[in-house]
mmCIF file with all atom_site columns, C-alpha atoms in Angstrom:
data_model
loop_
_atom_site.group_PDB
_atom_site.id
_atom_site.type_symbol
_atom_site.label_atom_id
_atom_site.label_alt_id
_atom_site.label_comp_id
_atom_site.label_asym_id
_atom_site.label_entity_id
_atom_site.label_seq_id
_atom_site.pdbx_PDB_ins_code
_atom_site.Cartn_x
_atom_site.Cartn_y
_atom_site.Cartn_z
_atom_site.occupancy
_atom_site.B_iso_or_equiv
_atom_site.pdbx_formal_charge
_atom_site.auth_seq_id
_atom_site.auth_comp_id
_atom_site.auth_asym_id
_atom_site.auth_atom_id
_atom_site.pdbx_PDB_model_num
ATOM 1   C CA . MET E 1 1   ? 90.451  71.853  18.310 1.00 0.00 ? 1   MET E CA 1
ATOM 2   C CA . VAL E 1 2   ? 90.883  75.494  17.440 1.00 0.00 ? 2   VAL E CA 1
ATOM 3   C CA . ASP E 1 3   ? 91.199  78.556  19.651 1.00 0.00 ? 3   ASP E CA 1
ATOM 4   C CA . THR E 1 4   ? 89.021  81.619  19.253 1.00 0.00 ? 4   THR E CA 1
ATOM 5   C CA . GLN E 1 5   ? 90.217  85.199  19.504 1.00 0.00 ? 5   GLN E CA 1
ATOM 6   C CA . THR E 1 6   ? 88.463  88.524  19.910 1.00 0.00 ? 6   THR E CA 1
ATOM 7   C CA . ALA E 1 7   ? 88.328  91.423  17.491 1.00 0.00 ? 7   ALA E CA 1
ATOM 8   C CA . SER E 1 8   ? 89.105  94.909  18.689 1.00 0.00 ? 8   SER E CA 1
ATOM 9   C CA . SER E 1 9   ? 86.453  97.297  17.500 1.00 0.00 ? 9   SER E CA 1
ATOM 10  C CA . GLY E 1 10  ? 86.250  101.039 17.335 1.00 0.00 ? 10  GLY E CA 1
ATOM 11  C CA . ASN E 1 11  ? 83.399  101.222 14.876 1.00 0.00 ? 11  ASN E CA 1
ATOM 12  C CA . GLN E 1 12  ? 79.732  102.133 14.805 1.00 0.00 ? 12  GLN E CA 1
ATOM 13  C CA . PHE E 1 13  ? 78.352  98.592  14.854 1.00 0.00 ? 13  PHE E CA 1
ATOM 14  C CA . SER E 1 14  ? 76.987  97.041  18.074 1.00 0.00 ? 14  SER E CA 1
ATOM 15  C CA . LEU E 1 15  ? 78.554  93.678  17.464 1.00 0.00 ? 15  LEU E CA 1
ATOM 16  C CA . GLY E 1 16  ? 79.249  92.667  21.021 1.00 0.00 ? 16  GLY E CA 1
ATOM 17  C CA . THR E 1 17  ? 82.294  90.404  21.084 1.00 0.00 ? 17  THR E CA 1
ATOM 18  C CA . LEU E 1 18  ? 83.395  89.483  17.584 1.00 0.00 ? 18  LEU E CA 1
ATOM 19  C CA . SER E 1 19  ? 85.651  86.412  17.490 1.00 0.00 ? 19  SER E CA 1
ATOM 20  C CA . ILE E 1 20  ? 87.505  84.596  14.748 1.00 0.00 ? 20  ILE E CA 1
ATOM 21  C CA . LEU E 1 21  ? 88.857  81.114  14.275 1.00 0.00 ? 21  LEU E CA 1
ATOM 22  C CA . ALA E 1 22  ? 90.748  79.315  11.534 1.00 0.00 ? 22  ALA E CA 1
ATOM 23  C CA . TRP E 1 23  ? 90.317  75.691  10.467 1.00 0.00 ? 23  TRP E CA 1
ATOM 24  C CA . ILE E 1 24  ? 90.811  73.522  7.442  1.00 0.00 ? 24  ILE E CA 1
ATOM 25  C CA . GLY E 1 25  ? 88.568  71.022  5.711  1.00 0.00 ? 25  GLY E CA 1
ATOM 26  C CA . ALA E 1 26  ? 89.238  67.319  6.171  1.00 0.00 ? 26  ALA E CA 1
ATOM 27  C CA . PRO E 1 27  ? 92.409  66.538  4.167  1.00 0.00 ? 27  PRO E CA 1
ATOM 28  C CA . GLU E 1 28  ? 91.679  62.804  4.458  1.00 0.00 ? 28  GLU E CA 1
ATOM 29  C CA . GLU E 1 29  ? 88.511  63.508  2.452  1.00 0.00 ? 29  GLU E CA 1
ATOM 30  C CA . ASP E 1 30  ? 90.514  65.542  -0.112 1.00 0.00 ? 30  ASP E CA 1
ATOM 31  C CA . HIS E 1 31  ? 89.068  68.758  1.309  1.00 0.00 ? 31  HIS E CA 1
ATOM 32  C CA . SER E 1 32  ? 91.955  71.049  2.205  1.00 0.00 ? 32  SER E CA 1
ATOM 33  C CA . THR E 1 33  ? 90.399  74.516  1.929  1.00 0.00 ? 33  THR E CA 1
ATOM 34  C CA . PRO E 1 34  ? 91.514  76.912  4.668  1.00 0.00 ? 34  PRO E CA 1
ATOM 35  C CA . TYR E 1 35  ? 88.554  78.655  6.342  1.00 0.00 ? 35  TYR E CA 1
ATOM 36  C CA . LEU E 1 36  ? 88.369  81.709  8.567  1.00 0.00 ? 36  LEU E CA 1
ATOM 37  C CA . LEU E 1 37  ? 85.176  82.319  10.519 1.00 0.00 ? 37  LEU E CA 1
ATOM 38  C CA . ALA E 1 38  ? 84.138  85.559  12.213 1.00 0.00 ? 38  ALA E CA 1
ATOM 39  C CA . TYR E 1 39  ? 81.110  85.477  14.512 1.00 0.00 ? 39  TYR E CA 1
ATOM 40  C CA . THR E 1 40  ? 79.555  87.396  17.388 1.00 0.00 ? 40  THR E CA 1
ATOM 41  C CA . LEU E 1 41  ? 78.998  85.957  20.829 1.00 0.00 ? 41  LEU E CA 1
ATOM 42  C CA . GLY E 1 42  ? 75.684  87.823  21.055 1.00 0.00 ? 42  GLY E CA 1
ATOM 43  C CA . ASP E 1 43  ? 76.834  89.453  24.284 1.00 0.00 ? 43  ASP E CA 1
ATOM 44  C CA . GLY E 1 44  ? 76.290  93.118  23.457 1.00 0.00 ? 44  GLY E CA 1
ATOM 45  C CA . ALA E 1 45  ? 74.363  95.454  25.718 1.00 0.00 ? 45  ALA E CA 1
ATOM 46  C CA . ASN E 1 46  ? 71.147  95.081  23.716 1.00 0.00 ? 46  ASN E CA 1
ATOM 47  C CA . GLY E 1 47  ? 71.279  91.334  23.202 1.00 0.00 ? 47  GLY E CA 1
ATOM 48  C CA . THR E 1 48  ? 71.765  88.726  20.538 1.00 0.00 ? 48  THR E CA 1
ATOM 49  C CA . ALA E 1 49  ? 69.213  90.050  18.031 1.00 0.00 ? 49  ALA E CA 1
ATOM 50  C CA . GLU E 1 50  ? 70.891  93.471  17.881 1.00 0.00 ? 50  GLU E CA 1
ATOM 51  C CA . ASN E 1 51  ? 74.349  91.861  17.593 1.00 0.00 ? 51  ASN E CA 1
ATOM 52  C CA . GLU E 1 52  ? 73.166  89.690  14.699 1.00 0.00 ? 52  GLU E CA 1
ATOM 53  C CA . ALA E 1 53  ? 71.591  92.700  12.964 1.00 0.00 ? 53  ALA E CA 1
ATOM 54  C CA . ALA E 1 54  ? 74.849  94.630  13.469 1.00 0.00 ? 54  ALA E CA 1
ATOM 55  C CA . VAL E 1 55  ? 76.872  91.845  11.816 1.00 0.00 ? 55  VAL E CA 1
ATOM 56  C CA . ALA E 1 56  ? 74.453  91.880  8.856  1.00 0.00 ? 56  ALA E CA 1
ATOM 57  C CA . ALA E 1 57  ? 74.876  95.675  8.613  1.00 0.00 ? 57  ALA E CA 1
ATOM 58  C CA . LEU E 1 58  ? 78.655  95.267  8.773  1.00 0.00 ? 58  LEU E CA 1
ATOM 59  C CA . ALA E 1 59  ? 78.533  92.710  5.943  1.00 0.00 ? 59  ALA E CA 1
ATOM 60  C CA . ARG E 1 60  ? 76.473  95.079  3.795  1.00 0.00 ? 60  ARG E CA 1
ATOM 61  C CA . SER E 1 61  ? 78.866  97.969  4.515  1.00 0.00 ? 61  SER E CA 1
ATOM 62  C CA . LEU E 1 62  ? 81.744  95.751  3.345  1.00 0.00 ? 62  LEU E CA 1
ATOM 63  C CA . SER E 1 63  ? 79.824  94.830  0.156  1.00 0.00 ? 63  SER E CA 1
ATOM 64  C CA . LEU E 1 64  ? 79.670  91.195  1.269  1.00 0.00 ? 64  LEU E CA 1
ATOM 65  C CA . PRO E 1 65  ? 76.563  89.460  -0.050 1.00 0.00 ? 65  PRO E CA 1
ATOM 66  C CA . LEU E 1 66  ? 74.235  87.754  2.433  1.00 0.00 ? 66  LEU E CA 1
ATOM 67  C CA . ASP E 1 67  ? 72.461  85.816  -0.300 1.00 0.00 ? 67  ASP E CA 1
ATOM 68  C CA . GLY E 1 68  ? 74.762  82.807  -0.399 1.00 0.00 ? 68  GLY E CA 1
ATOM 69  C CA . GLY E 1 69  ? 76.976  84.329  -3.079 1.00 0.00 ? 69  GLY E CA 1
ATOM 70  C CA . MET E 1 70  ? 80.759  84.328  -2.889 1.00 0.00 ? 70  MET E CA 1
ATOM 71  C CA . ALA E 1 71  ? 82.502  87.706  -3.009 1.00 0.00 ? 71  ALA E CA 1
ATOM 72  C CA . ASP E 1 72  ? 85.888  88.087  -4.696 1.00 0.00 ? 72  ASP E CA 1
ATOM 73  C CA . GLY E 1 73  ? 88.314  89.390  -2.093 1.00 0.00 ? 73  GLY E CA 1
ATOM 74  C CA . SER E 1 74  ? 91.076  89.838  -4.662 1.00 0.00 ? 74  SER E CA 1
ATOM 75  C CA . ARG E 1 75  ? 89.477  92.789  -6.413 1.00 0.00 ? 75  ARG E CA 1
ATOM 76  C CA . PRO E 1 76  ? 91.221  96.148  -5.946 1.00 0.00 ? 76  PRO E CA 1
ATOM 77  C CA . GLY E 1 77  ? 90.053  98.127  -2.935 1.00 0.00 ? 77  GLY E CA 1
ATOM 78  C CA . PHE E 1 78  ? 88.266  95.188  -1.327 1.00 0.00 ? 78  PHE E CA 1
ATOM 79  C CA . PRO E 1 79  ? 87.605  96.259  2.312  1.00 0.00 ? 79  PRO E CA 1
ATOM 80  C CA . VAL E 1 80  ? 88.504  92.926  3.944  1.00 0.00 ? 80  VAL E CA 1
ATOM 81  C CA . ARG E 1 81  ? 92.157  91.962  4.250  1.00 0.00 ? 81  ARG E CA 1
ATOM 82  C CA . LEU E 1 82  ? 93.927  88.906  5.579  1.00 0.00 ? 82  LEU E CA 1
ATOM 83  C CA . LEU E 1 83  ? 97.564  88.808  6.622  1.00 0.00 ? 83  LEU E CA 1
ATOM 84  C CA . VAL E 1 84  ? 99.299  85.636  7.760  1.00 0.00 ? 84  VAL E CA 1
ATOM 85  C CA . GLU E 1 85  ? 102.501 86.049  9.702  1.00 0.00 ? 85  GLU E CA 1
ATOM 86  C CA . GLY E 1 86  ? 104.185 84.200  12.537 1.00 0.00 ? 86  GLY E CA 1
ATOM 87  C CA . GLY E 1 87  ? 101.552 81.474  12.669 1.00 0.00 ? 87  GLY E CA 1
ATOM 88  C CA . GLN E 1 88  ? 98.769  84.026  13.084 1.00 0.00 ? 88  GLN E CA 1
ATOM 89  C CA . ALA E 1 89  ? 95.862  84.932  10.834 1.00 0.00 ? 89  ALA E CA 1
ATOM 90  C CA . VAL E 1 90  ? 95.213  88.674  11.096 1.00 0.00 ? 90  VAL E CA 1
ATOM 91  C CA . LEU E 1 91  ? 91.870  89.872  9.737  1.00 0.00 ? 91  LEU E CA 1
ATOM 92  C CA . SER E 1 92  ? 91.197  93.549  9.013  1.00 0.00 ? 92  SER E CA 1
ATOM 93  C CA . LEU E 1 93  ? 87.742  94.842  8.204  1.00 0.00 ? 93  LEU E CA 1
ATOM 94  C CA . GLN E 1 94  ? 86.799  98.493  8.443  1.00 0.00 ? 94  GLN E CA 1
ATOM 95  C CA . ASN E 1 95  ? 88.018  99.786  11.813 1.00 0.00 ? 95  ASN E CA 1
ATOM 96  C CA . MET E 1 96  ? 88.482  96.333  13.317 1.00 0.00 ? 96  MET E CA 1
ATOM 97  C CA . ASN E 1 97  ? 91.352  93.924  13.508 1.00 0.00 ? 97  ASN E CA 1
ATOM 98  C CA . ALA E 1 98  ? 91.290  90.417  14.878 1.00 0.00 ? 98  ALA E CA 1
ATOM 99  C CA . GLN E 1 99  ? 93.879  87.714  15.006 1.00 0.00 ? 99  GLN E CA 1
ATOM 100 C CA . CYS E 1 100 ? 94.017  84.075  15.901 1.00 0.00 ? 100 CYS E CA 1
ATOM 101 C CA . VAL E 1 101 ? 96.558  81.321  16.013 1.00 0.00 ? 101 VAL E CA 1
ATOM 102 C CA . ALA E 1 102 ? 96.114  79.214  12.884 1.00 0.00 ? 102 ALA E CA 1
ATOM 103 C CA . PRO E 1 103 ? 96.566  75.432  12.942 1.00 0.00 ? 103 PRO E CA 1
ATOM 104 C CA . PRO E 1 104 ? 99.643  74.061  11.124 1.00 0.00 ? 104 PRO E CA 1
ATOM 105 C CA . GLU E 1 105 ? 97.643  72.401  8.322  1.00 0.00 ? 105 GLU E CA 1
ATOM 106 C CA . TRP E 1 106 ? 95.849  75.726  7.696  1.00 0.00 ? 106 TRP E CA 1
ATOM 107 C CA . LEU E 1 107 ? 99.190  77.516  7.487  1.00 0.00 ? 107 LEU E CA 1
ATOM 108 C CA . ASP E 1 108 ? 100.509 74.821  5.113  1.00 0.00 ? 108 ASP E CA 1
ATOM 109 C CA . ALA E 1 109 ? 97.535  75.266  2.757  1.00 0.00 ? 109 ALA E CA 1
ATOM 110 C CA . VAL E 1 110 ? 98.016  79.043  2.772  1.00 0.00 ? 110 VAL E CA 1
ATOM 111 C CA . ALA E 1 111 ? 101.763 78.668  2.175  1.00 0.00 ? 111 ALA E CA 1
ATOM 112 C CA . GLN E 1 112 ? 100.941 76.576  -0.907 1.00 0.00 ? 112 GLN E CA 1
ATOM 113 C CA . GLY E 1 113 ? 98.946  79.499  -2.305 1.00 0.00 ? 113 GLY E CA 1
ATOM 114 C CA . ALA E 1 114 ? 95.398  78.623  -1.286 1.00 0.00 ? 114 ALA E CA 1
ATOM 115 C CA . ASP E 1 115 ? 92.932  81.465  -0.916 1.00 0.00 ? 115 ASP E CA 1
ATOM 116 C CA . VAL E 1 116 ? 91.000  81.484  2.349  1.00 0.00 ? 116 VAL E CA 1
ATOM 117 C CA . HIS E 1 117 ? 87.236  80.985  2.416  1.00 0.00 ? 117 HIS E CA 1
ATOM 118 C CA . PHE E 1 118 ? 86.163  83.749  4.820  1.00 0.00 ? 118 PHE E CA 1
ATOM 119 C CA . VAL E 1 119 ? 82.776  83.373  6.498  1.00 0.00 ? 119 VAL E CA 1
ATOM 120 C CA . LEU E 1 120 ? 81.207  86.293  8.377  1.00 0.00 ? 120 LEU E CA 1
ATOM 121 C CA . SER E 1 121 ? 78.389  84.696  10.332 1.00 0.00 ? 121 SER E CA 1
ATOM 122 C CA . THR E 1 122 ? 75.360  86.760  11.235 1.00 0.00 ? 122 THR E CA 1
ATOM 123 C CA . ARG E 1 123 ? 74.311  84.102  13.775 1.00 0.00 ? 123 ARG E CA 1
ATOM 124 C CA . ALA E 1 124 ? 75.605  84.412  17.317 1.00 0.00 ? 124 ALA E CA 1
ATOM 125 C CA . TRP E 1 125 ? 77.671  81.574  18.739 1.00 0.00 ? 125 TRP E CA 1
ATOM 126 C CA . PRO E 1 126 ? 77.866  82.245  22.494 1.00 0.00 ? 126 PRO E CA 1
ATOM 127 C CA . GLU E 1 127 ? 79.296  78.802  23.233 1.00 0.00 ? 127 GLU E CA 1
ATOM 128 C CA . ALA E 1 128 ? 82.574  79.618  21.440 1.00 0.00 ? 128 ALA E CA 1
ATOM 129 C CA . ALA E 1 129 ? 84.110  81.997  23.961 1.00 0.00 ? 129 ALA E CA 1
ATOM 130 C CA . PRO E 1 130 ? 87.336  83.822  23.089 1.00 0.00 ? 130 PRO E CA 1
ATOM 131 C CA . GLY E 1 131 ? 90.536  82.072  24.114 1.00 0.00 ? 131 GLY E CA 1
ATOM 132 C CA . GLN E 1 132 ? 88.775  78.767  24.706 1.00 0.00 ? 132 GLN E CA 1
ATOM 133 C CA . PRO E 1 133 ? 89.280  75.662  22.587 1.00 0.00 ? 133 PRO E CA 1
ATOM 134 C CA . VAL E 1 134 ? 86.412  74.652  20.313 1.00 0.00 ? 134 VAL E CA 1
ATOM 135 C CA . SER E 1 135 ? 85.968  70.939  19.656 1.00 0.00 ? 135 SER E CA 1
ATOM 136 C CA . ALA E 1 136 ? 85.765  69.641  16.104 1.00 0.00 ? 136 ALA E CA 1
ATOM 137 C CA . GLU E 1 137 ? 82.221  68.458  16.862 1.00 0.00 ? 137 GLU E CA 1
ATOM 138 C CA . ALA E 1 138 ? 81.073  71.886  18.082 1.00 0.00 ? 138 ALA E CA 1
ATOM 139 C CA . LEU E 1 139 ? 82.662  73.601  15.074 1.00 0.00 ? 139 LEU E CA 1
ATOM 140 C CA . SER E 1 140 ? 81.097  71.103  12.691 1.00 0.00 ? 140 SER E CA 1
ATOM 141 C CA . ALA E 1 141 ? 77.673  71.561  14.262 1.00 0.00 ? 141 ALA E CA 1
ATOM 142 C CA . TYR E 1 142 ? 77.867  75.362  14.004 1.00 0.00 ? 142 TYR E CA 1
ATOM 143 C CA . VAL E 1 143 ? 79.328  75.719  10.511 1.00 0.00 ? 143 VAL E CA 1
ATOM 144 C CA . GLY E 1 144 ? 77.330  72.755  9.233  1.00 0.00 ? 144 GLY E CA 1
ATOM 145 C CA . ASP E 1 145 ? 74.030  74.354  10.234 1.00 0.00 ? 145 ASP E CA 1
ATOM 146 C CA . GLU E 1 146 ? 72.221  75.422  7.050  1.00 0.00 ? 146 GLU E CA 1
ATOM 147 C CA . ALA E 1 147 ? 70.693  78.444  8.802  1.00 0.00 ? 147 ALA E CA 1
ATOM 148 C CA . VAL E 1 148 ? 74.177  79.637  9.783  1.00 0.00 ? 148 VAL E CA 1
ATOM 149 C CA . LEU E 1 149 ? 75.619  79.101  6.305  1.00 0.00 ? 149 LEU E CA 1
ATOM 150 C CA . GLN E 1 150 ? 72.716  80.635  4.405  1.00 0.00 ? 150 GLN E CA 1
ATOM 151 C CA . SER E 1 151 ? 72.664  83.801  6.519  1.00 0.00 ? 151 SER E CA 1
ATOM 152 C CA . ALA E 1 152 ? 76.441  84.316  6.434  1.00 0.00 ? 152 ALA E CA 1
ATOM 153 C CA . ALA E 1 153 ? 78.569  86.390  4.092  1.00 0.00 ? 153 ALA E CA 1
ATOM 154 C CA . HIS E 1 154 ? 81.194  84.428  2.154  1.00 0.00 ? 154 HIS E CA 1
ATOM 155 C CA . CYS E 1 155 ? 84.256  85.543  0.225  1.00 0.00 ? 155 CYS E CA 1
ATOM 156 C CA . LEU E 1 156 ? 87.532  84.159  -1.028 1.00 0.00 ? 156 LEU E CA 1
ATOM 157 C CA . LEU E 1 157 ? 90.440  86.132  0.396  1.00 0.00 ? 157 LEU E CA 1
ATOM 158 C CA . PRO E 1 158 ? 93.956  86.144  -0.915 1.00 0.00 ? 158 PRO E CA 1
ATOM 159 C CA . VAL E 1 159 ? 96.581  86.107  1.808  1.00 0.00 ? 159 VAL E CA 1
ATOM 160 C CA . GLY E 1 160 ? 98.866  89.064  2.238  1.00 0.00 ? 160 GLY E CA 1
ATOM 161 C CA . LYS E 1 161 ? 102.342 88.900  3.702  1.00 0.00 ? 161 LYS E CA 1
ATOM 162 C CA . LEU E 1 162 ? 104.616 91.481  5.274  1.00 0.00 ? 162 LEU E CA 1
ATOM 163 C CA . ARG E 1 163 ? 107.203 92.889  2.909  1.00 0.00 ? 163 ARG E CA 1
#
């Protein structure tokens, strides 16, 4: 299970609650990529459709492709940053910051130099409330949904550390 956390937002997008969670692929299947997912709960004042459109607008403003392509988060000036410190993944994008507790295997992969596959989902996931555990089955069903994956922005993010 993983725990979700909420992003603090002071920006122009009507995202509703934006949450993040960290997980890793199945190491027993030789899949040890660390992932970080950001998604909206669809709970904004004007409903799920507006929240999903706002996430798509946010992705475009960050130059994150919504066409299934993978952006390179290591290029200079890239507007999405990831810091890992004290067992926490801290995501910064535009005027928002979000953090979540990362599982130990995720932290191990990052410590070994793995880049993080960041997914900014344009599809709402109201069942994954902030601060509540998400079962492996629920996570698998959401991130394994082709509609979710094909409408999401993807990028590989290097991990920053405090100096």
